[in-house]
PDB file of C-alpha atoms and ligand atoms in Angstrom:
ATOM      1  CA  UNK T  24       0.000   0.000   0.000  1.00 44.00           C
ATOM      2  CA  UNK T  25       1.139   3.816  -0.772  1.00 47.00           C
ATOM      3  CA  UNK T  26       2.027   5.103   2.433  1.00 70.00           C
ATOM      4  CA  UNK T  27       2.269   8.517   0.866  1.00 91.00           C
ATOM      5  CA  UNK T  28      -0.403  11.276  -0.156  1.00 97.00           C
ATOM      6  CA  UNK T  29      -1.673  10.774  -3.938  1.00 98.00           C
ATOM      7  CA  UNK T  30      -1.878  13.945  -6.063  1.00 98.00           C
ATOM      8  CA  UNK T  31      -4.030  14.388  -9.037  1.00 98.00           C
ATOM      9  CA  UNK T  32      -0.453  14.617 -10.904  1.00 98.00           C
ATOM     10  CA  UNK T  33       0.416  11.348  -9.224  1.00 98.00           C
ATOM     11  CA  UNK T  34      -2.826   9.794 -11.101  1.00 98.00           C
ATOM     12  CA  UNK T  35      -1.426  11.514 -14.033  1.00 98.00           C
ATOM     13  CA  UNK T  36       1.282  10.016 -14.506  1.00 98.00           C
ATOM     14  CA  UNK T  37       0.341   6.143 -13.817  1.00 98.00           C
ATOM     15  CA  UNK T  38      -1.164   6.448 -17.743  1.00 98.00           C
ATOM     16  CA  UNK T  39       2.834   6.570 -18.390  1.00 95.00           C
ATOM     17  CA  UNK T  40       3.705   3.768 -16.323  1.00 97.00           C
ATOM     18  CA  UNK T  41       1.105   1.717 -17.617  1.00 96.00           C
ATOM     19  CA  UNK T  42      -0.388   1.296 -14.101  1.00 98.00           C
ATOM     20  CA  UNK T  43      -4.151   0.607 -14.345  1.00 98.00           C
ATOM     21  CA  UNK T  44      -5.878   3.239 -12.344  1.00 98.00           C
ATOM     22  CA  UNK T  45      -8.838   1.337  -9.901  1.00 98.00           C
ATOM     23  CA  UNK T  46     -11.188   4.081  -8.624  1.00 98.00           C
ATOM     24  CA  UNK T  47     -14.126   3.570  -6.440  1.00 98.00           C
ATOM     25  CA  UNK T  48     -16.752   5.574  -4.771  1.00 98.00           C
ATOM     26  CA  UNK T  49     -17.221   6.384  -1.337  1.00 98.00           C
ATOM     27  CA  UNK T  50     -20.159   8.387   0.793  1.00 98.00           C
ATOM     28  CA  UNK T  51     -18.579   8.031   4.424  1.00 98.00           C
ATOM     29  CA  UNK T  52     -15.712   7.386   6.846  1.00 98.00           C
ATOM     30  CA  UNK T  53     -15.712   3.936   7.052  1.00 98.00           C
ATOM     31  CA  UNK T  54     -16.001   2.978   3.321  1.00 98.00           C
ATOM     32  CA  UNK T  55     -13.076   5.535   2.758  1.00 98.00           C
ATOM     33  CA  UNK T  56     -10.854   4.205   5.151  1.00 98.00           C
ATOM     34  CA  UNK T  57     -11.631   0.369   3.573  1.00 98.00           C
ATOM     35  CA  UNK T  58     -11.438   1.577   0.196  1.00 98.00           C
ATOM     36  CA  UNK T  59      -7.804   3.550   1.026  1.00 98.00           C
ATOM     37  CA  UNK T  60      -6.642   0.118   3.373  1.00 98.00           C
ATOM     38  CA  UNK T  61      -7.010  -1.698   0.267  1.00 98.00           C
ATOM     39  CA  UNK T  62      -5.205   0.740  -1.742  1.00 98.00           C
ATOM     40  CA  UNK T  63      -7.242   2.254  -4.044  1.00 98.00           C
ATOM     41  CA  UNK T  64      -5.505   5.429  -5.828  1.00 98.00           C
ATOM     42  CA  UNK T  65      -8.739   7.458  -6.306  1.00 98.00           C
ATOM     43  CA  UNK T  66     -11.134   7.685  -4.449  1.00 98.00           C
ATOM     44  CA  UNK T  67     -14.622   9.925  -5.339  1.00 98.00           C
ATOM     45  CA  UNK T  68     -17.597  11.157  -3.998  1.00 98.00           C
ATOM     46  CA  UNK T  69     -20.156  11.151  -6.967  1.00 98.00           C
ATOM     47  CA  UNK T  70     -23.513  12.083  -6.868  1.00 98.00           C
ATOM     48  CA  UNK T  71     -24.196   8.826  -7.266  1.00 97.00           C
ATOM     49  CA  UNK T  72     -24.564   9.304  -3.591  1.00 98.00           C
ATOM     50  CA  UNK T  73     -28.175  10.864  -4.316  1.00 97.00           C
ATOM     51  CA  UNK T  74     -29.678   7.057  -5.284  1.00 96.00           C
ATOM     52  CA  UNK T  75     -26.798   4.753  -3.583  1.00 96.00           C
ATOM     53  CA  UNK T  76     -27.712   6.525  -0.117  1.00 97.00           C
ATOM     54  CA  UNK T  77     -30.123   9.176  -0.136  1.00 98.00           C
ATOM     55  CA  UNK T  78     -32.842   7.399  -1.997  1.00 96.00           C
ATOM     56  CA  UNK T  79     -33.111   9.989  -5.157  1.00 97.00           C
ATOM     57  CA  UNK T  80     -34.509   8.588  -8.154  1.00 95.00           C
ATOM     58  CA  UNK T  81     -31.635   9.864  -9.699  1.00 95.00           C
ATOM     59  CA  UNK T  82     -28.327  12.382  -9.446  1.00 97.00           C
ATOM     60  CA  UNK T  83     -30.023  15.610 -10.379  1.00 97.00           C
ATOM     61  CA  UNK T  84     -31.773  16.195  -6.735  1.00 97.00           C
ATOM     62  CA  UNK T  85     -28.299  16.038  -5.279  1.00 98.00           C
ATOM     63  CA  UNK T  86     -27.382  19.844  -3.178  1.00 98.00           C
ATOM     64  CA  UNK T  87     -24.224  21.672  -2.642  1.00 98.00           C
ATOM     65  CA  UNK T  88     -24.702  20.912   1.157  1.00 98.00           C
ATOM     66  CA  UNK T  89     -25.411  17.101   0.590  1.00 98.00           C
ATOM     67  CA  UNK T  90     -22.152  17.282  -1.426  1.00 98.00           C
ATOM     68  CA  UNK T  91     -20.473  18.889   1.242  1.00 98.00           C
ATOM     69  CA  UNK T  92     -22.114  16.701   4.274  1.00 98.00           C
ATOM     70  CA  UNK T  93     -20.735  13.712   2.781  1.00 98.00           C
ATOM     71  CA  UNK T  94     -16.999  14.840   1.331  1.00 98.00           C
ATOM     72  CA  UNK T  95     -16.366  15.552   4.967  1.00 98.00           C
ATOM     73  CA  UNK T  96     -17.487  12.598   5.989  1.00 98.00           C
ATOM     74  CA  UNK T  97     -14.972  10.956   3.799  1.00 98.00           C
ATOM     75  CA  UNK T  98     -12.215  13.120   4.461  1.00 98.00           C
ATOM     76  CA  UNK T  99     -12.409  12.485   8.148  1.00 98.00           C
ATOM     77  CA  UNK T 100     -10.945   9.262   7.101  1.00 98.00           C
ATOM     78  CA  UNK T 101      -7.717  10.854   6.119  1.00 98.00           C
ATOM     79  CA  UNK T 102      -6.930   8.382   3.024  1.00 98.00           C
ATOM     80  CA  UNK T 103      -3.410   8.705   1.247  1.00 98.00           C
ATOM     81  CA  UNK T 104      -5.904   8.378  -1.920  1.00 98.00           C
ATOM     82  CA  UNK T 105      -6.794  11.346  -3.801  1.00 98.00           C
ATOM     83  CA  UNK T 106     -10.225  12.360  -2.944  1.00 98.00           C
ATOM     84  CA  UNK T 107     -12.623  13.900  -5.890  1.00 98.00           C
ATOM     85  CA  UNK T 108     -16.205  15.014  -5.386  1.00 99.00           C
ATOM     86  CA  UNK T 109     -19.006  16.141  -7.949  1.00 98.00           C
ATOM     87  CA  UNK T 110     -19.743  19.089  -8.859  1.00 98.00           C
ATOM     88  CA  UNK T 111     -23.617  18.622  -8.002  1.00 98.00           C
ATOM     89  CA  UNK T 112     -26.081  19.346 -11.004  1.00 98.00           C
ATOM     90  CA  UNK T 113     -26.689  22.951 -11.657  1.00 97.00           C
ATOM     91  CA  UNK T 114     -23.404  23.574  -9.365  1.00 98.00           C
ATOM     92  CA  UNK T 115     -21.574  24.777 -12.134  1.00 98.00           C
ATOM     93  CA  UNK T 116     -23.812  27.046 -14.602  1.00 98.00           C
ATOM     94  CA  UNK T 117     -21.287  30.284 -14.777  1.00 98.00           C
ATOM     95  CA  UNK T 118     -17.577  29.746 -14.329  1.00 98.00           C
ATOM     96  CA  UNK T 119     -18.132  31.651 -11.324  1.00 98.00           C
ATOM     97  CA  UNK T 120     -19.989  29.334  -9.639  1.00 98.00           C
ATOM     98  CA  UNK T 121     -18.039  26.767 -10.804  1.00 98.00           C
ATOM     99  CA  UNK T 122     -15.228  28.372  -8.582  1.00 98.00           C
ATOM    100  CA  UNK T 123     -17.163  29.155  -5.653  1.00 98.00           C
ATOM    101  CA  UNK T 124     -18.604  25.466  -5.603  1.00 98.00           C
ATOM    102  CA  UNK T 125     -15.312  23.983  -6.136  1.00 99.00           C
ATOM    103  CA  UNK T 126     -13.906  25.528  -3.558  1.00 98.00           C
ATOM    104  CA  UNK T 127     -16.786  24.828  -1.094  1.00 98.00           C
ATOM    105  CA  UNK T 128     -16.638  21.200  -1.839  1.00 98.00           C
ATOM    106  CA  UNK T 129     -12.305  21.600  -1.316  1.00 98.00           C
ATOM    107  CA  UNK T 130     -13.114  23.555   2.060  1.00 98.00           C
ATOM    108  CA  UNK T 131     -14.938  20.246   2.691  1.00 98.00           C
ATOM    109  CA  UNK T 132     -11.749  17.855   2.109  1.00 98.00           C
ATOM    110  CA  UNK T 133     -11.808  17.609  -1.861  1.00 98.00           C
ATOM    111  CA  UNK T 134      -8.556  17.568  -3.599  1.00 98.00           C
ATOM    112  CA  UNK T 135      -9.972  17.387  -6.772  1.00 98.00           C
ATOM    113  CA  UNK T 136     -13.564  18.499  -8.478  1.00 98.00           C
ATOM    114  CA  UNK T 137     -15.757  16.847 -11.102  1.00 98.00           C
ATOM    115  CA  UNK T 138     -18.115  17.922 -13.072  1.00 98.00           C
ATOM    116  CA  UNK T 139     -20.093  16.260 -16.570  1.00 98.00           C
ATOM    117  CA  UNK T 140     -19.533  17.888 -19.767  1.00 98.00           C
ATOM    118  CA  UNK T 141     -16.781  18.619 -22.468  1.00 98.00           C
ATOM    119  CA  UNK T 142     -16.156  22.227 -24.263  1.00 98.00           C
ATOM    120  CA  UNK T 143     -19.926  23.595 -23.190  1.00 98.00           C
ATOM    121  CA  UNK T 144     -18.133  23.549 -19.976  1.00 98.00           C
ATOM    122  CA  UNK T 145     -14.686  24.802 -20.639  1.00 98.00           C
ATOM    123  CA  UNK T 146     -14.938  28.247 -19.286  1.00 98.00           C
ATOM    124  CA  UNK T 147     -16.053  26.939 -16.195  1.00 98.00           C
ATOM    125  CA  UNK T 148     -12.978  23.761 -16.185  1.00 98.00           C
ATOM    126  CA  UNK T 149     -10.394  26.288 -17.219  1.00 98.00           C
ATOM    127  CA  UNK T 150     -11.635  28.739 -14.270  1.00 98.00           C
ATOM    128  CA  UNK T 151     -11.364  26.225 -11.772  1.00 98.00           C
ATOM    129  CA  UNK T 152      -7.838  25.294 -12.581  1.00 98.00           C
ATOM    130  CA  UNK T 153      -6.990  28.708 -12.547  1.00 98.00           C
ATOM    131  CA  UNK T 154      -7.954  28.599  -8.837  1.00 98.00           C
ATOM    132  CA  UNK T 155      -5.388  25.615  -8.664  1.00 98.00           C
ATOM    133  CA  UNK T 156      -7.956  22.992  -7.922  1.00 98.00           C
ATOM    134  CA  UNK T 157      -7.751  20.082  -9.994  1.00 98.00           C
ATOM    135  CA  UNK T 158     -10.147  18.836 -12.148  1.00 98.00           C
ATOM    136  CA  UNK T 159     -11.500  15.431 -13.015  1.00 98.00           C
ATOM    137  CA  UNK T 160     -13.181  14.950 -16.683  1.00 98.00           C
ATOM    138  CA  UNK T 161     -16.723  13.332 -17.076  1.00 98.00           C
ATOM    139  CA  UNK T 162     -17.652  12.211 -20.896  1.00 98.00           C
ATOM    140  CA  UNK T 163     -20.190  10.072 -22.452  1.00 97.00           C
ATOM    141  CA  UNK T 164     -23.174   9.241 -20.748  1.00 96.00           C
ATOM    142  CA  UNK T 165     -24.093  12.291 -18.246  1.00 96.00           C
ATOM    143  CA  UNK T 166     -26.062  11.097 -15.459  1.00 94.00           C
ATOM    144  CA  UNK T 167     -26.738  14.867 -14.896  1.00 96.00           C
ATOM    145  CA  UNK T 168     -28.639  14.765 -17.883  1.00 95.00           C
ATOM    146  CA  UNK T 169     -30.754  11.383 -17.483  1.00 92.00           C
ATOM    147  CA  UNK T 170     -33.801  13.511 -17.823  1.00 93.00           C
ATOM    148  CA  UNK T 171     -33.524  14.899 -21.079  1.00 90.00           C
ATOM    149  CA  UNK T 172     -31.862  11.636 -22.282  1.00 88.00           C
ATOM    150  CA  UNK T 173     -34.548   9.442 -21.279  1.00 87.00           C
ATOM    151  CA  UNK T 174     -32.412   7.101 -20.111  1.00 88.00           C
ATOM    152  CA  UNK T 175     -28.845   5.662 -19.548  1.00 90.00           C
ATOM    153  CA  UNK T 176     -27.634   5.004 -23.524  1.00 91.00           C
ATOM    154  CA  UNK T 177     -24.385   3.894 -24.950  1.00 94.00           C
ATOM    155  CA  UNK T 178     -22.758   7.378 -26.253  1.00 94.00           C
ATOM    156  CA  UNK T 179     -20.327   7.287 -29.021  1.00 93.00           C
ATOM    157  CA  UNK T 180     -22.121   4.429 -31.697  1.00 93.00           C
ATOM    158  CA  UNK T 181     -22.664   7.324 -34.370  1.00 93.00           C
ATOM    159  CA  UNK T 182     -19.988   9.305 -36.282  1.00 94.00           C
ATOM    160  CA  UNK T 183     -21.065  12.351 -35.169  1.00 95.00           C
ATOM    161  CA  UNK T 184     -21.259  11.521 -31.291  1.00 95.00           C
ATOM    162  CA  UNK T 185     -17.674   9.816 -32.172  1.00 96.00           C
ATOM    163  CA  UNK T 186     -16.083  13.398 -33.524  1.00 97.00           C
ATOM    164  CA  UNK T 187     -17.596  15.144 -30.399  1.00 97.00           C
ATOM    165  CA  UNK T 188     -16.089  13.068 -27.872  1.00 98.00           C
ATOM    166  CA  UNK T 189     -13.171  13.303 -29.494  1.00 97.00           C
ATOM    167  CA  UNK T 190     -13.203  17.141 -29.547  1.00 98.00           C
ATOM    168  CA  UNK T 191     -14.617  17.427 -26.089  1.00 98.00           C
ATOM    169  CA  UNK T 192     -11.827  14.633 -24.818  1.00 98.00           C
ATOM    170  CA  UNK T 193      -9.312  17.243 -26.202  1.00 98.00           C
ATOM    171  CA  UNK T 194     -10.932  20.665 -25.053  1.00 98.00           C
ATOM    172  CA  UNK T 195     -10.837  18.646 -21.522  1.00 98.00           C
ATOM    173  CA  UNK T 196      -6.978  17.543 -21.644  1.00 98.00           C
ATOM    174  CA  UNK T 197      -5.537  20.612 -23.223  1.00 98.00           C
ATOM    175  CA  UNK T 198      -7.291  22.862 -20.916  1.00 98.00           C
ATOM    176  CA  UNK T 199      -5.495  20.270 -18.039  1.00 98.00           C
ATOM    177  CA  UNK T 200      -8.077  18.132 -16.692  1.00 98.00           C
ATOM    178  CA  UNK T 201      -5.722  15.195 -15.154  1.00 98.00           C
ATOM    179  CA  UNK T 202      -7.886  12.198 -16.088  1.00 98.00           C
ATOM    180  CA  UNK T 203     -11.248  11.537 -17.739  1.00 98.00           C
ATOM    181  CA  UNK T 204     -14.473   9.413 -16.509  1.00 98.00           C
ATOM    182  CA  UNK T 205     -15.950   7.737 -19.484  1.00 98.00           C
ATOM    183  CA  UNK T 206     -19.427   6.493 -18.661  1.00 97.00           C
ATOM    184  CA  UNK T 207     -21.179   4.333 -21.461  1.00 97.00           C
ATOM    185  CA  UNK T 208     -18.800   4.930 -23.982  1.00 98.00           C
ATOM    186  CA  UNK T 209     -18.823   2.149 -26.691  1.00 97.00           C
ATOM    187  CA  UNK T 210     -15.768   0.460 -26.068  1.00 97.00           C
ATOM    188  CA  UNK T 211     -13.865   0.869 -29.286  1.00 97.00           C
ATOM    189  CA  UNK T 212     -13.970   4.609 -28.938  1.00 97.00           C
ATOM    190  CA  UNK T 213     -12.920   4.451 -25.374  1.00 98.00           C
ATOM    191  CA  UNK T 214      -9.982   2.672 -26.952  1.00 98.00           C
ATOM    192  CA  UNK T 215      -9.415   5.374 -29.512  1.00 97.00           C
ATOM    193  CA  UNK T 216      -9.661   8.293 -26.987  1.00 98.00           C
ATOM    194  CA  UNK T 217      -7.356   6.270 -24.732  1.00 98.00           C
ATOM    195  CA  UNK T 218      -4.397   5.966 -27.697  1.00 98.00           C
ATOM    196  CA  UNK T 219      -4.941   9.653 -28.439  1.00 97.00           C
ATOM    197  CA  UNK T 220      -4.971  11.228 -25.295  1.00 98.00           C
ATOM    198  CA  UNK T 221      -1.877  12.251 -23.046  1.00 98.00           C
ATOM    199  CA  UNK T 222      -3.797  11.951 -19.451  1.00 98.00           C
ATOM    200  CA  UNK T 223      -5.864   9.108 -18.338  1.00 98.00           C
ATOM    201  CA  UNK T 224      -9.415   7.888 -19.456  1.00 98.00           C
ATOM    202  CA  UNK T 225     -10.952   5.821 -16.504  1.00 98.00           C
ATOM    203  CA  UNK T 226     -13.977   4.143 -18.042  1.00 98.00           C
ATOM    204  CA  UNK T 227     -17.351   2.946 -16.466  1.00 97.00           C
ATOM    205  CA  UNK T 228     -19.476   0.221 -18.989  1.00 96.00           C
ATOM    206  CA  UNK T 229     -16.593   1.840 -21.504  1.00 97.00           C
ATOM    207  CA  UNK T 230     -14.804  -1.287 -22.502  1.00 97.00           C
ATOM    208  CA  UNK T 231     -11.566  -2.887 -20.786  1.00 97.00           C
ATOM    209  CA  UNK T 232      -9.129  -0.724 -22.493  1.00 98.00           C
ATOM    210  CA  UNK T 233      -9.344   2.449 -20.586  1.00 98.00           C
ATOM    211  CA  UNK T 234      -6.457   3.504 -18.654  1.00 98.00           C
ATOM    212  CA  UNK T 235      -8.193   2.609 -15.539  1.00 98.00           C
ATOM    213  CA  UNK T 236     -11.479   2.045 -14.160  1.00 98.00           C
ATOM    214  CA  UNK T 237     -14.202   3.131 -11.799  1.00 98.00           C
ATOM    215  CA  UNK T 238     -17.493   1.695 -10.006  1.00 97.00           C
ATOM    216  CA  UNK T 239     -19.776   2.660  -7.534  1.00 97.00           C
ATOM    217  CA  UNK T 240     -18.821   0.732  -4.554  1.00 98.00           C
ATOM    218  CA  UNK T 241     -22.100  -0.105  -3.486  1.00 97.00           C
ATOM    219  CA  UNK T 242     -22.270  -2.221  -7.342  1.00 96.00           C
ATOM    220  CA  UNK T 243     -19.123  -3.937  -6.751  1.00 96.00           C
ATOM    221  CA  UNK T 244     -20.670  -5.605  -3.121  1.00 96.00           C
ATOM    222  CA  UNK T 245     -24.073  -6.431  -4.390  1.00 95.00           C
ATOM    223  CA  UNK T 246     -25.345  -4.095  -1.637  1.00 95.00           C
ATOM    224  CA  UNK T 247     -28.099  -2.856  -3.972  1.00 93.00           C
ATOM    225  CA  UNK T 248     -30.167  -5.712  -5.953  1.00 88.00           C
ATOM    226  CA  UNK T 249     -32.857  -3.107  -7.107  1.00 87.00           C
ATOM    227  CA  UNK T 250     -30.276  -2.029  -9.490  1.00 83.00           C
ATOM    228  CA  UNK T 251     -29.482  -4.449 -12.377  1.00 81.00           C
ATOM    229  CA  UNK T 252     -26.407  -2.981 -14.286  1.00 85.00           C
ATOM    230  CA  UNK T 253     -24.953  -4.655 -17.586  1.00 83.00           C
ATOM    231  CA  UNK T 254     -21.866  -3.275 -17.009  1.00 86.00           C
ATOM    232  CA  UNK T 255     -20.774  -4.250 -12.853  1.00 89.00           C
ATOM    233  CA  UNK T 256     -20.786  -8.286 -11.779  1.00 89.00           C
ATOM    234  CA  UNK T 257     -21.189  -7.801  -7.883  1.00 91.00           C
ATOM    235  CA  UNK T 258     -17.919  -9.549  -6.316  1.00 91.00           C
ATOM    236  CA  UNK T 259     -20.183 -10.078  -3.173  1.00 93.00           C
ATOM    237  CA  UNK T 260     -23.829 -10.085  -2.139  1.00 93.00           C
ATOM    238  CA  UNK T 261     -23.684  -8.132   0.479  1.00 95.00           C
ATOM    239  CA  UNK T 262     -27.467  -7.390   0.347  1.00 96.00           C
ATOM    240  CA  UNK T 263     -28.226 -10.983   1.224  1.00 95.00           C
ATOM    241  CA  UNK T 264     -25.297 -11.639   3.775  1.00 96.00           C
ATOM    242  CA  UNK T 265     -26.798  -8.702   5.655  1.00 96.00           C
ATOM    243  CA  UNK T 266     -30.119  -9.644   5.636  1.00 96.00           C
ATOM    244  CA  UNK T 267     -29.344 -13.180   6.751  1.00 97.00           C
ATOM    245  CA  UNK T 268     -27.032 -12.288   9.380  1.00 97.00           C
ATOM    246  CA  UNK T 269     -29.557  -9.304  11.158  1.00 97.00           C
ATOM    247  CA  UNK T 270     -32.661 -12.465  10.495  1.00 97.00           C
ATOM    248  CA  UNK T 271     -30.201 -14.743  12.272  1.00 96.00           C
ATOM    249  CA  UNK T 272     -29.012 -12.208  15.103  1.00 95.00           C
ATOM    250  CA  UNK T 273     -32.987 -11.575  15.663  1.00 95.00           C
ATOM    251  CA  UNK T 274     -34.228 -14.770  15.751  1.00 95.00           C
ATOM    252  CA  UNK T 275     -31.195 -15.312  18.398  1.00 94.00           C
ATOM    253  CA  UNK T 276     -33.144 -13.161  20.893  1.00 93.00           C
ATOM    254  CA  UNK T 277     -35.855 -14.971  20.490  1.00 89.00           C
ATOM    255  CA  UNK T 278     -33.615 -17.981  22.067  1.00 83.00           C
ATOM    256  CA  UNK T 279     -33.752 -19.037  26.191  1.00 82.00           C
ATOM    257  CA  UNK T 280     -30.182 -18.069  27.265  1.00 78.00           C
ATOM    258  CA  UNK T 281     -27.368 -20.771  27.351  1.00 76.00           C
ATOM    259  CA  UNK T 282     -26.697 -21.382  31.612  1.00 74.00           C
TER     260      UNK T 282
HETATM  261  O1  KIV B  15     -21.410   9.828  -9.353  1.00 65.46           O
HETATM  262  C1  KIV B  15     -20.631   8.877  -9.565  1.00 65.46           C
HETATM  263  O2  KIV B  15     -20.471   7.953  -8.766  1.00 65.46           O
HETATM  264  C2  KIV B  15     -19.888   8.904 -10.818  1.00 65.46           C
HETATM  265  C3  KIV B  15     -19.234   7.632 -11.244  1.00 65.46           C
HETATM  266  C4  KIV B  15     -20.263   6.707 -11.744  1.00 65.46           C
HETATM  267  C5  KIV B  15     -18.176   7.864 -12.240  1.00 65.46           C
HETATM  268  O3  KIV B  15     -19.860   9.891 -11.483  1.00 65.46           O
END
């Protein structure tokens, strides 16, 4: 395990040492401190928090203060991993509010700032790294947009959406993003963008050519079977351990004590 403090330019450069780059999610203290024992790199607070714990039907009810609430949470935990939190939706409309909101969520223990979008964004990106907070890339499929979508879609099957990722990937990199999230990105375009671009692309349902990739922890331990994803095979099923150990622990009260 890395005994020393990882920097967004420490995530940077593990594209040139052909280290795969594992990334999780966290929402609290605990998880972060797991997540950092077992010596994950990156760790982030997405609003993926707003259906994995708070119950939202999706990421777009997520607040500033919810945001906030849980990156310090997190941060209590002290991880040697980098910590990067979203940019919650509407967060990030002018590039000063980008700023302000980036540095609220920093002010709450984020070393890094994420936020969805490619060059409609830029002004915003390029303002926050101005303030010398570094920023995390989100392309592809925009849970922040779900609504308009209609849906979580595979981005990237037509030319056009090809050419635009593309130019967005670049906007993002040479405006110094450190890494990218792909999310739904068909995987022979993740490919492409990962050849072609200098920083990382850490994919999610992108394919297993990415330079490194992320899940929502709560996926990986089959603590959620309500969700069905095509893209995350639970390594656990944590949902039904739990259940069967508190059914087990009550029906033990139920039991005459042992003399
Ligand atoms: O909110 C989140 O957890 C994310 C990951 C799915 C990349 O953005």
């Amino acid at each position: 395990m890395n005994k020393t403090k990882i920097t967004a330019d420490d995530i940077r450069a593990m594209k040139a040492r052909g280290e795969k780059i594992a990334s999780l999610t966290a929402y609290d203290f605990p998880m972060a401190r797991l997540l950092d024992q077992a010596g994950i790199p990156l760790i982030l607070v997405g609003d993926s928090l707003g259906m994995v714990v708070l119950g939202y039907p999706d990421t777009t009810h997520v607040t500033m203060e919810e945001m906030e609430h849980h990156v310090r949470a997190v941060a209590r935990a002290r991880p040697n991993s980098l910590v990067a939190a979203d940019l919650p939706y509407h967060s990030y409309e002018s590039p000063e509010m980008a700023v302000a909101n980036a540095r609220r969520l920093k002010a709450a223990g984020a070393e890094a700032v994420k936020a969805e979008g490619g060059r409609e964004i830029l002004p915003q990106v390029k303002a926050i790294l101005a303030d010398g907070i570094p920023f995390l890339g989100h392309l592809g499929m925009l849970p922040q947009h779900v609504l308009e979508e209609g849906g979580y879609h595979i981005k990237g099957k037509q030319e056009g959406e090809q050419q635009a990722l593309i130019a967005d990937a670049e906007a993002l990199a040479d405006a110094g993003a450190f890494a990218i999230v792909l999310e739904l990105v068909s995987a022979p375009v993740a490919r492409a963008l990962t050849q072609r671009l200098p920083i990382p692309t850490i994919g999610i349902g992108s394919g297993r050519d990415c330079d490194g990739q992320i899940l929502v922890t709560p996926d990986l331990l089959g603590m959620l079977p309500w969700f069905t994803l095509k893209h995350v095979k639970p390594k656990l099923n944590a949902a039904d351990q739990m259940r069967e150990v508190v059914r087990e622990w009550k029906e033990g009260l139920a039991k005459p004590p042992v003399k």
